[in-house]
Amino acid sequence: MANEIGIYAAGRMRWYCENDPEMGYDQLQRMDPHETDCSQLYLRCCDEALRHYGLPGLDTSGYTGNMCRICREAGAEILDFDGNIYDLSPGMGIVNEGAHVEMALSASEWGGANQDENGNISGGQPGDQTGREVYVKAPYYYNWNKVISWVNFDVGGARAEPANVPMPRYRVLTREHGWLPWMKGLTDTGGSGDDYAGVAGCWIYDMQFDNLGQGGWYEIIRADGSETVNAAGNTNSPVVGIVVYYDTPNPGSTGYYKAKYRAHWLGASPGWGKWEYDDEDGGAGKDAESPLDMVQLALCKS
């Protein structure tokens, strides 16, 4: 079936709009389970769709200025808006970058979050006071310039382990649990069903990686400022950052692959970071005050 992610995401959007009166609009409280804004709600629905199909989710803390990049990194296509508001498939996001987004539910319906009961971006009462903070509406013209499309996203291909390419293994050490079972890509070999290494809320004190290829390597950065490559370090200091590089064993027959990974940190502003690719952007992590508690690692085509 085509457009699985878009169809599922559109179903979640409709549910939030029509069946969840506790979901209201508040831009400053947008990460609260019962408050949202336009970009957070779109990303939330797409995140739920990806996870429903056993795939890595995406960063739901994005905004209209970077949500196209976030969705593209998760596998969506970003298209220039062609001027036709009636030819959007379910799950497509119609975006004015930096301003607003709506999600297409059908050719004649859009869903999304707009404003609170006072016409403001914040300060109203929790929940939907008017029935029009988060709601289904008819398509309308605006200064749209981008479209987020999941139509050509291949759920099976994204989930599958690349043929003839060894999938990396990785595991983490916490003080509460010791060494946790190895992860192979996004699969826990210990059978927990988790798609990440770690335990939510428990600092990671060490990590190991395997099957990164002959020239592959990993670096661990700790809160005390120490760094180690392909080795453990001072396990009295929590891990605050990682860099992972994958060296494709037989690129002539398989094409090149690179490590795709991200980390979740704790601290003053806990959350998932963006997806990182090999050592292209300095690795995953926030700062020395934000220890990691969860990590995901897979492969993607270069």
Short mmCIF file of C-alpha atoms in Angstrom, two decimals:
data_model
loop_
_atom_site.label_atom_id
_atom_site.label_comp_id
_atom_site.label_asym_id
_atom_site.label_seq_id
_atom_site.Cartn_x
_atom_site.Cartn_y
_atom_site.Cartn_z
CA MET A 1 0.00 0.00 0.00
CA ALA A 2 1.34 3.42 -0.92
CA ASN A 3 1.44 6.40 1.44
CA GLU A 4 1.14 4.32 4.61
CA ILE A 5 2.80 6.99 6.74
CA GLY A 6 0.64 9.78 5.35
CA ILE A 7 -2.61 7.85 5.75
CA TYR A 8 -1.83 6.84 9.32
CA ALA A 9 -0.69 10.36 10.23
CA ALA A 10 -3.88 11.82 8.75
CA GLY A 11 -5.92 9.41 10.87
CA ARG A 12 -4.13 10.58 13.99
CA MET A 13 -4.67 14.22 13.03
CA ARG A 14 -8.39 13.61 12.53
CA TRP A 15 -8.58 11.93 15.92
CA TYR A 16 -6.90 14.85 17.67
CA CYS A 17 -9.19 17.30 15.86
CA GLU A 18 -12.48 15.47 16.36
CA ASN A 19 -12.12 13.23 19.42
CA ASP A 20 -9.72 14.86 21.88
CA PRO A 21 -11.32 17.91 23.55
CA GLU A 22 -8.35 18.09 25.94
CA MET A 23 -6.02 19.01 23.05
CA GLY A 24 -5.78 22.80 22.92
CA TYR A 25 -3.53 25.43 21.36
CA ASP A 26 -0.69 27.01 23.31
CA GLN A 27 2.57 27.71 21.52
CA LEU A 28 4.56 28.20 24.72
CA GLN A 29 3.26 24.92 26.20
CA ARG A 30 3.36 22.98 22.93
CA MET A 31 5.28 19.99 24.29
CA ASP A 32 2.66 19.35 26.97
CA PRO A 33 0.65 16.20 26.12
CA HIS A 34 -2.57 18.25 25.97
CA GLU A 35 -1.31 21.44 24.33
CA THR A 36 0.16 21.96 20.88
CA ASP A 37 0.69 24.33 17.98
CA CYS A 38 0.54 23.83 14.23
CA SER A 39 4.02 22.43 13.64
CA GLN A 40 4.20 20.33 16.79
CA LEU A 41 0.87 18.66 16.01
CA TYR A 42 1.88 17.86 12.44
CA LEU A 43 5.21 16.42 13.61
CA ARG A 44 3.50 14.53 16.43
CA CYS A 45 1.16 12.77 14.00
CA CYS A 46 4.02 11.86 11.66
CA ASP A 47 6.11 10.64 14.58
CA GLU A 48 3.26 8.37 15.70
CA ALA A 49 2.88 7.04 12.16
CA LEU A 50 6.57 6.21 11.80
CA ARG A 51 6.67 4.48 15.17
CA HIS A 52 3.47 2.56 14.36
CA TYR A 53 5.37 0.91 11.50
CA GLY A 54 8.39 0.13 13.68
CA LEU A 55 10.54 2.96 12.34
CA PRO A 56 12.50 5.68 14.15
CA GLY A 57 10.33 8.63 15.05
CA LEU A 58 11.20 12.25 14.43
CA ASP A 59 11.88 15.40 16.43
CA THR A 60 8.47 16.73 17.50
CA SER A 61 9.98 19.89 19.00
CA GLY A 62 10.60 21.42 15.58
CA TYR A 63 8.82 24.48 14.25
CA THR A 64 7.63 25.73 10.87
CA GLY A 65 11.09 27.06 10.07
CA ASN A 66 12.85 23.68 10.32
CA MET A 67 10.11 21.06 10.09
CA CYS A 68 10.72 20.47 6.38
CA ARG A 69 14.31 19.50 7.18
CA ILE A 70 13.17 17.27 10.04
CA CYS A 71 10.69 15.44 7.81
CA ARG A 72 13.18 15.15 4.94
CA GLU A 73 15.71 13.54 7.29
CA ALA A 74 13.00 11.04 8.30
CA GLY A 75 12.38 10.13 4.64
CA ALA A 76 9.71 12.54 3.40
CA GLU A 77 9.95 14.49 0.14
CA ILE A 78 9.86 18.28 0.28
CA LEU A 79 8.15 19.77 -2.77
CA ASP A 80 7.59 23.32 -3.95
CA PHE A 81 3.90 24.24 -3.68
CA ASP A 82 2.33 24.28 -7.15
CA GLY A 83 -0.62 26.53 -6.27
CA ASN A 84 -3.30 23.80 -6.15
CA ILE A 85 -4.73 23.35 -2.65
CA TYR A 86 -7.11 20.56 -3.71
CA ASP A 87 -4.67 17.89 -4.98
CA LEU A 88 -2.96 16.97 -1.69
CA SER A 89 -2.84 13.36 -0.50
CA PRO A 90 -3.59 12.39 3.13
CA GLY A 91 -0.75 13.27 5.47
CA MET A 92 0.78 15.90 3.23
CA GLY A 93 1.78 19.05 5.06
CA ILE A 94 1.18 22.36 3.33
CA VAL A 95 3.64 24.83 4.78
CA ASN A 96 4.47 28.50 4.86
CA GLU A 97 7.98 28.20 6.24
CA GLY A 98 8.34 30.13 9.46
CA ALA A 99 4.60 30.80 9.76
CA HIS A 100 2.06 27.96 9.54
CA VAL A 101 1.30 24.38 8.48
CA GLU A 102 -1.85 22.34 7.92
CA MET A 103 -2.21 18.61 7.18
CA ALA A 104 -4.32 17.30 4.30
CA LEU A 105 -6.86 14.71 5.47
CA SER A 106 -8.52 14.37 2.06
CA ALA A 107 -8.95 16.45 -1.08
CA SER A 108 -11.58 18.54 0.72
CA GLU A 109 -10.40 18.54 4.35
CA TRP A 110 -7.41 19.82 6.26
CA GLY A 111 -6.62 19.40 9.94
CA GLY A 112 -4.41 21.38 12.25
CA ALA A 113 -3.93 23.68 15.21
CA ASN A 114 -4.60 27.40 14.81
CA GLN A 115 -4.94 29.63 17.89
CA ASP A 116 -6.33 29.63 21.42
CA GLU A 117 -9.83 30.69 22.45
CA ASN A 118 -8.73 34.32 22.65
CA GLY A 119 -7.14 34.40 19.22
CA ASN A 120 -3.66 34.35 20.75
CA ILE A 121 -0.70 31.98 20.54
CA SER A 122 -0.54 31.42 24.31
CA GLY A 123 -2.20 32.21 27.62
CA GLY A 124 -5.59 30.52 27.23
CA GLN A 125 -7.16 27.74 29.26
CA PRO A 126 -5.97 24.14 28.79
CA GLY A 127 -7.89 22.15 26.20
CA ASP A 128 -10.00 23.23 23.25
CA GLN A 129 -12.42 25.85 24.57
CA THR A 130 -14.04 26.72 21.24
CA GLY A 131 -13.80 23.59 19.11
CA ARG A 132 -11.63 25.58 16.73
CA GLU A 133 -8.25 25.53 18.46
CA VAL A 134 -7.51 22.12 16.89
CA TYR A 135 -10.03 21.25 14.17
CA VAL A 136 -10.90 20.03 10.66
CA LYS A 137 -11.48 22.74 8.06
CA ALA A 138 -11.83 23.24 4.32
CA PRO A 139 -8.68 23.97 2.28
CA TYR A 140 -7.85 27.66 2.03
CA TYR A 141 -5.37 29.87 0.25
CA TYR A 142 -2.44 31.39 2.12
CA ASN A 143 1.19 32.13 1.36
CA TRP A 144 2.03 28.42 1.10
CA ASN A 145 5.44 27.63 -0.37
CA LYS A 146 6.29 24.00 0.53
CA VAL A 147 4.58 20.61 0.66
CA ILE A 148 5.74 17.70 2.83
CA SER A 149 4.92 14.41 1.10
CA TRP A 150 5.07 10.83 2.40
CA VAL A 151 3.51 9.36 -0.76
CA ASN A 152 6.71 7.70 -2.03
CA PHE A 153 8.04 6.68 1.39
CA ASP A 154 8.78 2.93 1.35
CA VAL A 155 7.84 1.56 4.77
CA GLY A 156 9.19 -1.91 4.03
CA GLY A 157 12.45 -0.64 2.59
CA ALA A 158 13.01 1.76 5.47
CA ARG A 159 12.42 -0.99 8.02
CA ALA A 160 14.48 -3.67 6.32
CA GLU A 161 18.13 -4.31 7.06
CA PRO A 162 20.20 -3.45 3.98
CA ALA A 163 21.05 -6.59 1.99
CA ASN A 164 24.67 -7.74 2.19
CA VAL A 165 25.61 -4.84 4.49
CA PRO A 166 26.42 -5.73 8.12
CA MET A 167 24.15 -3.82 10.49
CA PRO A 168 26.06 -2.24 13.40
CA ARG A 169 25.57 -3.45 16.95
CA TYR A 170 25.68 -1.21 19.99
CA ARG A 171 24.90 -1.36 23.69
CA VAL A 172 25.00 0.92 26.72
CA LEU A 173 25.93 0.70 30.37
CA THR A 174 23.84 2.26 33.15
CA ARG A 175 24.53 2.14 36.88
CA GLU A 176 21.04 0.84 37.54
CA HIS A 177 21.11 -2.03 35.02
CA GLY A 178 24.73 -2.69 34.04
CA TRP A 179 25.31 -3.59 30.40
CA LEU A 180 22.04 -3.79 28.50
CA PRO A 181 21.52 -6.29 25.63
CA TRP A 182 22.99 -5.50 22.24
CA MET A 183 20.93 -3.51 19.78
CA LYS A 184 21.21 -4.51 16.12
CA GLY A 185 20.06 -1.46 14.23
CA LEU A 186 16.69 -0.61 15.81
CA THR A 187 16.07 -4.13 17.16
CA ASP A 188 16.78 -5.11 20.76
CA THR A 189 18.37 -8.57 20.70
CA GLY A 190 17.17 -8.99 24.28
CA GLY A 191 13.56 -8.99 23.12
CA SER A 192 12.28 -5.87 24.90
CA GLY A 193 10.70 -4.44 21.74
CA ASP A 194 12.47 -1.10 22.27
CA ASP A 195 13.93 0.60 19.20
CA TYR A 196 16.66 2.33 21.21
CA ALA A 197 19.54 1.45 23.53
CA GLY A 198 19.14 2.67 27.09
CA VAL A 199 16.52 3.17 29.77
CA ALA A 200 14.54 6.40 29.85
CA GLY A 201 15.73 8.55 32.74
CA CYS A 202 18.92 6.56 33.45
CA TRP A 203 22.25 8.14 32.55
CA ILE A 204 24.48 6.23 30.15
CA TYR A 205 27.98 5.69 31.58
CA ASP A 206 29.54 3.69 28.78
CA MET A 207 28.86 2.44 25.25
CA GLN A 208 30.20 -0.18 22.86
CA PHE A 209 29.80 -0.38 19.07
CA ASP A 210 30.50 -3.27 16.72
CA ASN A 211 30.25 -4.03 12.97
CA LEU A 212 31.13 -0.51 11.87
CA GLY A 213 33.32 -1.77 9.02
CA GLN A 214 37.10 -1.96 8.73
CA GLY A 215 37.61 1.80 8.87
CA GLY A 216 34.61 2.52 11.06
CA TRP A 217 34.98 4.14 14.45
CA TYR A 218 33.11 5.72 17.34
CA GLU A 219 33.94 8.44 19.82
CA ILE A 220 32.50 8.86 23.31
CA ILE A 221 32.37 12.32 24.92
CA ARG A 222 31.84 12.56 28.68
CA ALA A 223 30.64 15.23 31.07
CA ASP A 224 34.13 15.58 32.58
CA GLY A 225 35.50 16.64 29.18
CA SER A 226 37.28 13.38 28.41
CA GLU A 227 36.96 11.73 25.00
CA THR A 228 37.79 8.20 23.90
CA VAL A 229 37.81 6.57 20.47
CA ASN A 230 36.83 2.90 20.05
CA ALA A 231 37.29 2.37 23.78
CA ALA A 232 35.69 2.88 27.17
CA GLY A 233 36.73 5.84 29.27
CA ASN A 234 36.07 7.14 32.77
CA THR A 235 32.85 5.34 33.65
CA ASN A 236 32.43 7.61 36.67
CA SER A 237 31.39 10.39 34.28
CA PRO A 238 28.20 10.11 32.18
CA VAL A 239 28.21 10.13 28.40
CA VAL A 240 27.06 13.44 26.90
CA GLY A 241 27.88 12.94 23.23
CA ILE A 242 28.82 10.38 20.58
CA VAL A 243 30.18 10.36 17.05
CA VAL A 244 29.76 7.25 14.88
CA TYR A 245 31.33 6.61 11.48
CA TYR A 246 30.41 3.63 9.28
CA ASP A 247 32.80 2.26 6.65
CA THR A 248 30.88 0.28 4.00
CA PRO A 249 32.62 -3.10 3.49
CA ASN A 250 31.90 -3.61 -0.24
CA PRO A 251 30.66 -0.31 -1.69
CA GLY A 252 31.29 -1.47 -5.25
CA SER A 253 28.50 -4.04 -4.98
CA THR A 254 26.19 -2.46 -2.40
CA GLY A 255 26.73 1.27 -2.76
CA TYR A 256 27.87 3.42 0.12
CA TYR A 257 26.09 3.51 3.47
CA LYS A 258 26.58 5.78 6.44
CA ALA A 259 25.63 5.69 10.10
CA LYS A 260 22.33 7.39 10.91
CA TYR A 261 21.99 7.99 14.63
CA ARG A 262 20.57 10.27 17.28
CA ALA A 263 20.58 10.64 21.05
CA HIS A 264 18.10 11.58 23.75
CA TRP A 265 19.46 13.69 26.58
CA LEU A 266 18.32 14.66 30.05
CA GLY A 267 19.14 17.85 31.94
CA ALA A 268 17.33 21.18 31.88
CA SER A 269 15.80 20.65 28.41
CA PRO A 270 15.40 16.91 27.81
CA GLY A 271 14.60 15.69 24.32
CA TRP A 272 15.68 13.82 21.22
CA GLY A 273 18.29 15.47 19.07
CA LYS A 274 18.18 15.51 15.28
CA TRP A 275 19.43 12.63 13.18
CA GLU A 276 23.18 12.71 12.59
CA TYR A 277 25.04 11.13 9.67
CA ASP A 278 28.56 9.75 10.22
CA ASP A 279 30.79 12.61 11.42
CA GLU A 280 29.23 15.20 9.10
CA ASP A 281 27.91 17.57 11.78
CA GLY A 282 29.90 16.88 14.92
CA GLY A 283 27.89 13.98 16.33
CA ALA A 284 24.91 13.57 18.66
CA GLY A 285 24.48 15.26 22.03
CA LYS A 286 23.68 18.63 23.56
CA ASP A 287 26.18 19.83 26.19
CA ALA A 288 28.11 18.77 29.29
CA GLU A 289 25.06 19.34 31.49
CA SER A 290 22.82 17.00 29.49
CA PRO A 291 23.73 13.30 29.97
CA LEU A 292 22.40 10.84 27.41
CA ASP A 293 19.85 8.18 28.36
CA MET A 294 18.78 6.73 24.98
CA VAL A 295 20.49 6.22 21.62
CA GLN A 296 19.33 4.98 18.20
CA LEU A 297 21.60 3.83 15.36
CA ALA A 298 20.78 2.50 11.88
CA LEU A 299 22.19 2.78 8.36
CA CYS A 300 21.12 4.87 5.40
CA LYS A 301 22.27 5.09 1.80
CA SER A 302 24.78 7.85 1.10
#
